[in-house]
């Protein structure tokens, strides 16, 4: 707790010190990545109107209702402070120019598997990076919110907690969500926008529910091949919409969504209700949170290995 408050002070000092700040986040952004990135920009610009603040990275796609990216020249990085939010590994930072800044700060809530930056504020007990940014504002008397910052940060918390359903939702999460809701923005509009799915995604959800395989200990899985994705007119990133789906089914303890990549290997999204699964993910070129991790399987044999390891882990937990 104490350590956190010192880190927050250090981060504020850096923000005060620099005239120009460039904020990055991870590739294939989710609402927490865009919300914390654009929300932090709003917070800084609202409180320090003289600063130049930019947000960069790949196109937010469906999340453009939250924010759009700035385009900047690479010489903008000279004498700039770079803040990277919601990104555990440097590999996943969107826009490789991040390393061109004078200094780097990491703000994240994933396990700190790859430390980077001169200041790291990494709190794996936080539901989301947006929760950390909201906490930074609430606990710093000199900072205030505006309604746009609140809308963005709220969206990220809603996104990463799956509407306050995931176990990472704490009393602090709820307090900070309430703090954000004191600002004037339509939280129902944010929720509605985040609940809308394209028809083809809705059809994919139907397919996953129809075809999910579930074994006797409650390990579920589905393999989405390149052909299936093509038939549904979908790309890899669209499949994030079905990752939490099996969690709503009685008796399912852990599950994996396998998505075949262009090189024919499979990206694995592993989820679990109680059994810790990130050690299994680590064995297969992955990692992440105890109950939510990513990994890779090079072929069907490795898919079976992952499912067997999960089955053993779930059995041991029972
Ligand atoms: Mn996040």
mmCIF file of C-alpha atoms and ligand atoms in Angstrom:
data_model
loop_
_atom_site.group_PDB
_atom_site.id
_atom_site.type_symbol
_atom_site.label_atom_id
_atom_site.label_comp_id
_atom_site.label_asym_id
_atom_site.label_seq_id
_atom_site.Cartn_x
_atom_site.Cartn_y
_atom_site.Cartn_z
ATOM 1 C CA UNK A 1 0.000 0.000 0.000
ATOM 2 C CA UNK A 2 2.732 2.351 1.117
ATOM 3 C CA UNK A 3 4.900 1.296 -1.754
ATOM 4 C CA UNK A 4 2.069 2.023 -4.176
ATOM 5 C CA UNK A 5 1.601 5.534 -2.870
ATOM 6 C CA UNK A 6 5.309 6.257 -3.369
ATOM 7 C CA UNK A 7 5.152 4.956 -6.912
ATOM 8 C CA UNK A 8 2.126 7.137 -7.599
ATOM 9 C CA UNK A 9 4.088 10.156 -6.330
ATOM 10 C CA UNK A 10 7.030 9.266 -8.570
ATOM 11 C CA UNK A 11 4.744 8.926 -11.588
ATOM 12 C CA UNK A 12 3.144 12.301 -10.901
ATOM 13 C CA UNK A 13 6.545 13.914 -10.574
ATOM 14 C CA UNK A 14 7.526 12.576 -13.980
ATOM 15 C CA UNK A 15 4.278 13.779 -15.507
ATOM 16 C CA UNK A 16 4.871 17.237 -14.033
ATOM 17 C CA UNK A 17 8.456 17.239 -15.263
ATOM 18 C CA UNK A 18 7.772 16.484 -18.929
ATOM 19 C CA UNK A 19 6.185 18.846 -21.405
ATOM 20 C CA UNK A 20 5.447 16.075 -23.891
ATOM 21 C CA UNK A 21 3.956 12.691 -23.009
ATOM 22 C CA UNK A 22 3.199 9.803 -25.368
ATOM 23 C CA UNK A 23 0.994 6.973 -24.138
ATOM 24 C CA UNK A 24 1.191 3.450 -25.607
ATOM 25 C CA UNK A 25 -0.756 0.228 -24.890
ATOM 26 C CA UNK A 26 -0.907 -3.343 -26.186
ATOM 27 C CA UNK A 27 -1.654 -4.575 -29.688
ATOM 28 C CA UNK A 28 -5.206 -5.747 -30.425
ATOM 29 C CA UNK A 29 -6.573 -3.357 -27.808
ATOM 30 C CA UNK A 30 -9.465 -4.169 -25.495
ATOM 31 C CA UNK A 31 -11.576 -1.583 -23.650
ATOM 32 C CA UNK A 32 -9.120 -1.515 -20.732
ATOM 33 C CA UNK A 33 -6.183 -0.781 -23.028
ATOM 34 C CA UNK A 34 -7.963 2.034 -24.892
ATOM 35 C CA UNK A 35 -9.755 3.264 -21.754
ATOM 36 C CA UNK A 36 -6.587 3.535 -19.670
ATOM 37 C CA UNK A 37 -4.590 5.020 -22.532
ATOM 38 C CA UNK A 38 -7.139 7.643 -23.618
ATOM 39 C CA UNK A 39 -8.398 8.118 -20.051
ATOM 40 C CA UNK A 40 -4.899 8.944 -18.806
ATOM 41 C CA UNK A 41 -4.481 11.385 -21.700
ATOM 42 C CA UNK A 42 -7.720 13.125 -20.669
ATOM 43 C CA UNK A 43 -6.636 13.231 -17.040
ATOM 44 C CA UNK A 44 -3.265 14.779 -17.905
ATOM 45 C CA UNK A 45 -4.694 17.306 -20.361
ATOM 46 C CA UNK A 46 -7.504 18.252 -17.998
ATOM 47 C CA UNK A 47 -5.130 18.872 -15.092
ATOM 48 C CA UNK A 48 -2.099 20.173 -16.987
ATOM 49 C CA UNK A 49 -3.494 21.963 -20.047
ATOM 50 C CA UNK A 50 -0.036 23.157 -21.133
ATOM 51 C CA UNK A 51 1.240 19.661 -21.829
ATOM 52 C CA UNK A 52 1.246 17.915 -25.184
ATOM 53 C CA UNK A 53 -0.193 14.418 -24.761
ATOM 54 C CA UNK A 54 -0.488 11.856 -27.559
ATOM 55 C CA UNK A 55 -1.941 8.356 -27.753
ATOM 56 C CA UNK A 56 -0.646 5.967 -30.388
ATOM 57 C CA UNK A 57 -1.030 2.382 -31.571
ATOM 58 C CA UNK A 58 -2.918 0.165 -33.997
ATOM 59 C CA UNK A 59 -6.457 1.142 -34.961
ATOM 60 C CA UNK A 60 -9.002 0.576 -32.163
ATOM 61 C CA UNK A 61 -11.502 -0.908 -34.656
ATOM 62 C CA UNK A 62 -14.817 -1.618 -32.929
ATOM 63 C CA UNK A 63 -13.629 0.394 -29.960
ATOM 64 C CA UNK A 64 -13.499 3.663 -31.872
ATOM 65 C CA UNK A 65 -16.587 4.723 -29.893
ATOM 66 C CA UNK A 66 -14.116 5.121 -27.046
ATOM 67 C CA UNK A 67 -11.305 7.014 -28.740
ATOM 68 C CA UNK A 68 -9.139 7.338 -31.816
ATOM 69 C CA UNK A 69 -5.360 7.396 -32.047
ATOM 70 C CA UNK A 70 -3.089 10.363 -32.775
ATOM 71 C CA UNK A 71 -0.569 10.156 -35.569
ATOM 72 C CA UNK A 72 2.783 11.657 -34.743
ATOM 73 C CA UNK A 73 6.200 11.967 -36.364
ATOM 74 C CA UNK A 74 8.979 9.860 -34.895
ATOM 75 C CA UNK A 75 10.914 12.996 -33.872
ATOM 76 C CA UNK A 76 8.077 13.759 -31.446
ATOM 77 C CA UNK A 77 9.752 11.244 -29.131
ATOM 78 C CA UNK A 78 12.793 13.377 -28.437
ATOM 79 C CA UNK A 79 12.534 14.629 -24.847
ATOM 80 C CA UNK A 80 9.198 12.863 -24.432
ATOM 81 C CA UNK A 81 8.018 10.770 -21.523
ATOM 82 C CA UNK A 82 6.538 7.459 -22.688
ATOM 83 C CA UNK A 83 3.901 5.773 -20.529
ATOM 84 C CA UNK A 84 2.906 2.226 -21.458
ATOM 85 C CA UNK A 85 -0.393 1.015 -19.990
ATOM 86 C CA UNK A 86 -1.967 -2.445 -19.658
ATOM 87 C CA UNK A 87 0.948 -4.241 -21.359
ATOM 88 C CA UNK A 88 2.927 -6.963 -19.561
ATOM 89 C CA UNK A 89 5.569 -7.590 -22.236
ATOM 90 C CA UNK A 90 7.458 -5.185 -24.481
ATOM 91 C CA UNK A 91 6.686 -7.541 -27.415
ATOM 92 C CA UNK A 92 3.036 -6.621 -27.125
ATOM 93 C CA UNK A 93 3.485 -2.836 -27.058
ATOM 94 C CA UNK A 94 1.733 -1.356 -30.039
ATOM 95 C CA UNK A 95 3.931 0.937 -32.085
ATOM 96 C CA UNK A 96 7.588 0.046 -31.785
ATOM 97 C CA UNK A 97 8.570 3.706 -31.394
ATOM 98 C CA UNK A 98 7.813 3.413 -27.666
ATOM 99 C CA UNK A 99 11.530 2.864 -26.990
ATOM 100 C CA UNK A 100 12.454 6.233 -28.563
ATOM 101 C CA UNK A 101 11.266 8.312 -25.596
ATOM 102 C CA UNK A 102 13.609 9.803 -23.003
ATOM 103 C CA UNK A 103 12.040 7.806 -20.188
ATOM 104 C CA UNK A 104 9.481 4.980 -19.877
ATOM 105 C CA UNK A 105 6.874 4.286 -17.206
ATOM 106 C CA UNK A 106 4.968 0.998 -17.032
ATOM 107 C CA UNK A 107 1.460 0.961 -15.525
ATOM 108 C CA UNK A 108 -0.181 -2.461 -15.556
ATOM 109 C CA UNK A 109 -2.224 -5.069 -13.704
ATOM 110 C CA UNK A 110 -0.852 -8.239 -15.318
ATOM 111 C CA UNK A 111 1.789 -10.257 -13.436
ATOM 112 C CA UNK A 112 5.108 -8.433 -13.901
ATOM 113 C CA UNK A 113 6.786 -11.070 -16.027
ATOM 114 C CA UNK A 114 8.834 -8.621 -18.018
ATOM 115 C CA UNK A 115 9.828 -5.584 -16.000
ATOM 116 C CA UNK A 116 10.557 -2.545 -18.177
ATOM 117 C CA UNK A 117 10.744 1.216 -17.712
ATOM 118 C CA UNK A 118 12.366 3.365 -15.032
ATOM 119 C CA UNK A 119 9.167 3.360 -12.963
ATOM 120 C CA UNK A 120 6.854 0.363 -12.815
ATOM 121 C CA UNK A 121 3.475 0.495 -11.195
ATOM 122 C CA UNK A 122 2.298 -3.078 -11.503
ATOM 123 C CA UNK A 123 -0.533 -4.210 -9.272
ATOM 124 C CA UNK A 124 -1.850 -7.652 -10.158
ATOM 125 C CA UNK A 125 -4.567 -7.334 -7.538
ATOM 126 C CA UNK A 126 -6.212 -4.564 -9.550
ATOM 127 C CA UNK A 127 -9.142 -5.529 -11.795
ATOM 128 C CA UNK A 128 -7.882 -3.396 -14.642
ATOM 129 C CA UNK A 129 -5.402 -0.718 -15.592
ATOM 130 C CA UNK A 130 -8.311 1.731 -15.682
ATOM 131 C CA UNK A 131 -8.858 0.992 -11.999
ATOM 132 C CA UNK A 132 -5.232 2.026 -11.331
ATOM 133 C CA UNK A 133 -5.627 5.287 -13.255
ATOM 134 C CA UNK A 134 -8.896 6.034 -11.445
ATOM 135 C CA UNK A 135 -7.117 5.306 -8.152
ATOM 136 C CA UNK A 136 -4.267 7.650 -9.128
ATOM 137 C CA UNK A 137 -6.766 10.483 -9.620
ATOM 138 C CA UNK A 138 -8.866 9.741 -6.547
ATOM 139 C CA UNK A 139 -5.872 9.464 -4.220
ATOM 140 C CA UNK A 140 -4.139 12.599 -5.516
ATOM 141 C CA UNK A 141 -5.705 15.813 -4.170
ATOM 142 C CA UNK A 142 -4.270 17.956 -6.963
ATOM 143 C CA UNK A 143 -5.898 15.833 -9.718
ATOM 144 C CA UNK A 144 -9.514 16.000 -10.828
ATOM 145 C CA UNK A 145 -11.534 14.116 -13.417
ATOM 146 C CA UNK A 146 -13.631 15.346 -16.268
ATOM 147 C CA UNK A 147 -16.593 13.457 -17.710
ATOM 148 C CA UNK A 148 -14.680 12.142 -20.736
ATOM 149 C CA UNK A 149 -11.885 10.710 -18.583
ATOM 150 C CA UNK A 150 -14.516 9.118 -16.355
ATOM 151 C CA UNK A 151 -16.343 7.592 -19.330
ATOM 152 C CA UNK A 152 -13.122 6.063 -20.695
ATOM 153 C CA UNK A 153 -11.917 4.680 -17.367
ATOM 154 C CA UNK A 154 -15.361 3.311 -16.543
ATOM 155 C CA UNK A 155 -15.451 1.491 -19.900
ATOM 156 C CA UNK A 156 -12.134 -0.217 -19.160
ATOM 157 C CA UNK A 157 -13.229 -1.398 -15.726
ATOM 158 C CA UNK A 158 -16.502 -2.711 -17.152
ATOM 159 C CA UNK A 159 -14.582 -4.452 -19.935
ATOM 160 C CA UNK A 160 -11.895 -6.155 -17.846
ATOM 161 C CA UNK A 161 -14.275 -7.248 -15.068
ATOM 162 C CA UNK A 162 -16.864 -8.469 -17.615
ATOM 163 C CA UNK A 163 -19.472 -6.114 -16.109
ATOM 164 C CA UNK A 164 -18.189 -6.569 -12.526
ATOM 165 C CA UNK A 165 -18.555 -10.354 -12.734
ATOM 166 C CA UNK A 166 -14.944 -11.574 -12.622
ATOM 167 C CA UNK A 167 -13.338 -12.399 -9.249
ATOM 168 C CA UNK A 168 -10.858 -9.504 -9.642
ATOM 169 C CA UNK A 169 -13.796 -7.189 -8.930
ATOM 170 C CA UNK A 170 -13.095 -5.863 -5.413
ATOM 171 C CA UNK A 171 -14.664 -3.356 -3.064
ATOM 172 C CA UNK A 172 -12.067 -0.957 -4.383
ATOM 173 C CA UNK A 173 -13.222 -1.621 -7.949
ATOM 174 C CA UNK A 174 -16.775 -0.745 -6.961
ATOM 175 C CA UNK A 175 -15.702 2.350 -5.009
ATOM 176 C CA UNK A 176 -13.697 3.620 -7.952
ATOM 177 C CA UNK A 177 -16.493 2.838 -10.414
ATOM 178 C CA UNK A 178 -18.768 4.894 -8.150
ATOM 179 C CA UNK A 179 -16.182 7.679 -8.070
ATOM 180 C CA UNK A 180 -16.165 7.694 -11.891
ATOM 181 C CA UNK A 181 -19.964 7.674 -12.054
ATOM 182 C CA UNK A 182 -20.041 10.928 -10.079
ATOM 183 C CA UNK A 183 -19.005 12.570 -13.345
ATOM 184 C CA UNK A 184 -21.624 13.289 -15.930
ATOM 185 C CA UNK A 185 -21.552 10.648 -18.629
ATOM 186 C CA UNK A 186 -24.028 8.020 -19.647
ATOM 187 C CA UNK A 187 -22.839 4.738 -18.173
ATOM 188 C CA UNK A 188 -25.799 2.959 -19.807
ATOM 189 C CA UNK A 189 -24.604 4.235 -23.182
ATOM 190 C CA UNK A 190 -21.128 2.830 -22.489
ATOM 191 C CA UNK A 191 -22.595 -0.492 -21.353
ATOM 192 C CA UNK A 192 -24.903 -0.695 -24.362
ATOM 193 C CA UNK A 193 -22.109 0.077 -26.795
ATOM 194 C CA UNK A 194 -19.977 -2.642 -25.208
ATOM 195 C CA UNK A 195 -22.796 -5.202 -25.279
ATOM 196 C CA UNK A 196 -23.572 -4.767 -28.976
ATOM 197 C CA UNK A 197 -22.131 -7.448 -31.247
ATOM 198 C CA UNK A 198 -22.123 -7.820 -34.998
ATOM 199 C CA UNK A 199 -24.450 -10.471 -36.392
ATOM 200 C CA UNK A 200 -21.517 -12.628 -37.526
ATOM 201 C CA UNK A 201 -20.125 -12.598 -33.969
ATOM 202 C CA UNK A 202 -23.529 -13.602 -32.602
ATOM 203 C CA UNK A 203 -23.511 -16.510 -35.075
ATOM 204 C CA UNK A 204 -20.036 -17.538 -33.895
ATOM 205 C CA UNK A 205 -21.327 -17.549 -30.312
ATOM 206 C CA UNK A 206 -24.078 -19.901 -31.427
ATOM 207 C CA UNK A 207 -21.510 -22.154 -33.097
ATOM 208 C CA UNK A 208 -19.294 -22.277 -30.016
ATOM 209 C CA UNK A 209 -22.210 -23.180 -27.731
ATOM 210 C CA UNK A 210 -23.422 -25.870 -30.146
ATOM 211 C CA UNK A 211 -20.032 -27.456 -30.675
ATOM 212 C CA UNK A 212 -18.193 -27.067 -27.368
ATOM 213 C CA UNK A 213 -16.640 -30.365 -26.213
ATOM 214 C CA UNK A 214 -16.800 -30.996 -22.477
ATOM 215 C CA UNK A 215 -15.056 -33.892 -20.741
ATOM 216 C CA UNK A 216 -16.071 -35.729 -17.574
ATOM 217 C CA UNK A 217 -14.165 -33.409 -15.178
ATOM 218 C CA UNK A 218 -15.558 -30.266 -16.732
ATOM 219 C CA UNK A 219 -12.780 -29.197 -19.102
ATOM 220 C CA UNK A 220 -14.367 -27.626 -22.162
ATOM 221 C CA UNK A 221 -12.763 -26.771 -25.449
ATOM 222 C CA UNK A 222 -13.433 -25.792 -29.006
ATOM 223 C CA UNK A 223 -11.108 -25.566 -31.975
ATOM 224 C CA UNK A 224 -11.798 -22.727 -34.375
ATOM 225 C CA UNK A 225 -9.962 -23.623 -37.569
ATOM 226 C CA UNK A 226 -9.057 -21.201 -40.317
ATOM 227 C CA UNK A 227 -11.877 -22.708 -42.358
ATOM 228 C CA UNK A 228 -14.475 -22.057 -39.661
ATOM 229 C CA UNK A 229 -13.294 -18.461 -39.286
ATOM 230 C CA UNK A 230 -13.483 -18.014 -43.041
ATOM 231 C CA UNK A 231 -16.998 -19.481 -43.176
ATOM 232 C CA UNK A 232 -18.132 -17.002 -40.526
ATOM 233 C CA UNK A 233 -16.244 -14.176 -42.264
ATOM 234 C CA UNK A 234 -14.225 -13.558 -39.111
ATOM 235 C CA UNK A 235 -10.609 -12.879 -38.184
ATOM 236 C CA UNK A 236 -8.633 -14.056 -35.178
ATOM 237 C CA UNK A 237 -9.285 -10.938 -33.091
ATOM 238 C CA UNK A 238 -13.077 -11.414 -33.465
ATOM 239 C CA UNK A 239 -12.843 -14.617 -31.454
ATOM 240 C CA UNK A 240 -12.199 -12.704 -28.230
ATOM 241 C CA UNK A 241 -15.993 -12.287 -28.136
ATOM 242 C CA UNK A 242 -16.499 -15.980 -27.315
ATOM 243 C CA UNK A 243 -13.732 -16.487 -24.762
ATOM 244 C CA UNK A 244 -15.859 -15.978 -21.639
ATOM 245 C CA UNK A 245 -18.873 -17.833 -23.042
ATOM 246 C CA UNK A 246 -18.237 -21.365 -21.640
ATOM 247 C CA UNK A 247 -17.880 -19.861 -18.142
ATOM 248 C CA UNK A 248 -21.645 -19.488 -18.002
ATOM 249 C CA UNK A 249 -22.225 -23.221 -18.354
ATOM 250 C CA UNK A 250 -22.846 -25.371 -15.269
ATOM 251 C CA UNK A 251 -20.199 -28.001 -14.604
ATOM 252 C CA UNK A 252 -17.498 -26.376 -16.700
ATOM 253 C CA UNK A 253 -14.404 -25.816 -14.549
ATOM 254 C CA UNK A 254 -11.852 -24.739 -17.133
ATOM 255 C CA UNK A 255 -11.883 -24.236 -20.865
ATOM 256 C CA UNK A 256 -9.771 -23.396 -23.880
ATOM 257 C CA UNK A 257 -10.640 -21.627 -27.098
ATOM 258 C CA UNK A 258 -8.125 -22.730 -29.744
ATOM 259 C CA UNK A 259 -7.861 -20.438 -32.747
ATOM 260 C CA UNK A 260 -5.853 -21.586 -35.732
ATOM 261 C CA UNK A 261 -3.366 -19.039 -37.065
ATOM 262 C CA UNK A 262 -2.072 -18.403 -40.588
ATOM 263 C CA UNK A 263 0.962 -20.605 -39.865
ATOM 264 C CA UNK A 264 -1.481 -23.399 -38.855
ATOM 265 C CA UNK A 265 -0.482 -23.301 -35.177
ATOM 266 C CA UNK A 266 -3.158 -22.518 -32.590
ATOM 267 C CA UNK A 267 -3.505 -19.563 -30.267
ATOM 268 C CA UNK A 268 -4.988 -20.825 -26.996
ATOM 269 C CA UNK A 269 -7.083 -18.797 -24.630
ATOM 270 C CA UNK A 270 -7.279 -20.697 -21.359
ATOM 271 C CA UNK A 271 -9.830 -19.790 -18.694
ATOM 272 C CA UNK A 272 -10.751 -21.353 -15.382
ATOM 273 C CA UNK A 273 -13.270 -20.854 -12.613
ATOM 274 C CA UNK A 274 -11.022 -21.958 -9.698
ATOM 275 C CA UNK A 275 -8.099 -24.093 -10.837
ATOM 276 C CA UNK A 276 -4.904 -22.092 -11.380
ATOM 277 C CA UNK A 277 -3.893 -22.466 -15.024
ATOM 278 C CA UNK A 278 -1.080 -20.001 -15.760
ATOM 279 C CA UNK A 279 1.648 -22.555 -15.003
ATOM 280 C CA UNK A 280 0.178 -24.756 -17.731
ATOM 281 C CA UNK A 281 0.115 -21.763 -20.087
ATOM 282 C CA UNK A 282 3.804 -21.104 -19.349
ATOM 283 C CA UNK A 283 4.700 -24.621 -20.503
ATOM 284 C CA UNK A 284 3.174 -23.795 -23.882
ATOM 285 C CA UNK A 285 4.778 -20.483 -24.806
ATOM 286 C CA UNK A 286 2.301 -18.448 -22.829
ATOM 287 C CA UNK A 287 1.347 -17.044 -19.476
ATOM 288 C CA UNK A 288 -0.984 -14.605 -17.788
ATOM 289 C CA UNK A 289 -3.312 -14.445 -14.822
ATOM 290 C CA UNK A 290 -3.989 -17.440 -12.532
ATOM 291 C CA UNK A 291 -7.480 -17.923 -13.990
ATOM 292 C CA UNK A 292 -7.022 -16.395 -17.444
ATOM 293 C CA UNK A 293 -4.002 -17.056 -19.631
ATOM 294 C CA UNK A 294 -2.888 -17.320 -23.214
ATOM 295 C CA UNK A 295 -0.667 -19.961 -24.811
ATOM 296 C CA UNK A 296 0.271 -21.520 -28.127
ATOM 297 C CA UNK A 297 -0.122 -25.036 -29.515
ATOM 298 C CA UNK A 298 1.859 -25.954 -32.589
ATOM 299 C CA UNK A 299 -0.419 -28.825 -33.631
ATOM 300 C CA UNK A 300 -3.267 -31.107 -32.580
ATOM 301 C CA UNK A 301 -0.906 -33.148 -30.446
ATOM 302 C CA UNK A 302 -0.080 -30.112 -28.336
ATOM 303 C CA UNK A 303 -3.805 -29.304 -28.091
ATOM 304 C CA UNK A 304 -4.308 -32.751 -26.520
ATOM 305 C CA UNK A 305 -1.380 -32.170 -24.160
ATOM 306 C CA UNK A 306 -2.841 -28.900 -22.933
ATOM 307 C CA UNK A 307 -6.271 -30.486 -22.433
ATOM 308 C CA UNK A 308 -4.716 -33.406 -20.535
ATOM 309 C CA UNK A 309 -2.730 -31.074 -18.284
ATOM 310 C CA UNK A 310 -5.843 -29.027 -17.586
ATOM 311 C CA UNK A 311 -7.829 -32.160 -16.837
ATOM 312 C CA UNK A 312 -5.160 -33.272 -14.320
ATOM 313 C CA UNK A 313 -5.097 -29.848 -12.701
ATOM 314 C CA UNK A 314 -8.884 -29.700 -12.368
ATOM 315 C CA UNK A 315 -8.946 -33.247 -10.974
ATOM 316 C CA UNK A 316 -6.333 -32.367 -8.344
ATOM 317 C CA UNK A 317 -8.344 -29.349 -7.280
ATOM 318 C CA UNK A 318 -11.479 -31.446 -6.762
HETATM 319 MN MN1 LIG B 1 -6.351 -4.902 -18.726
#
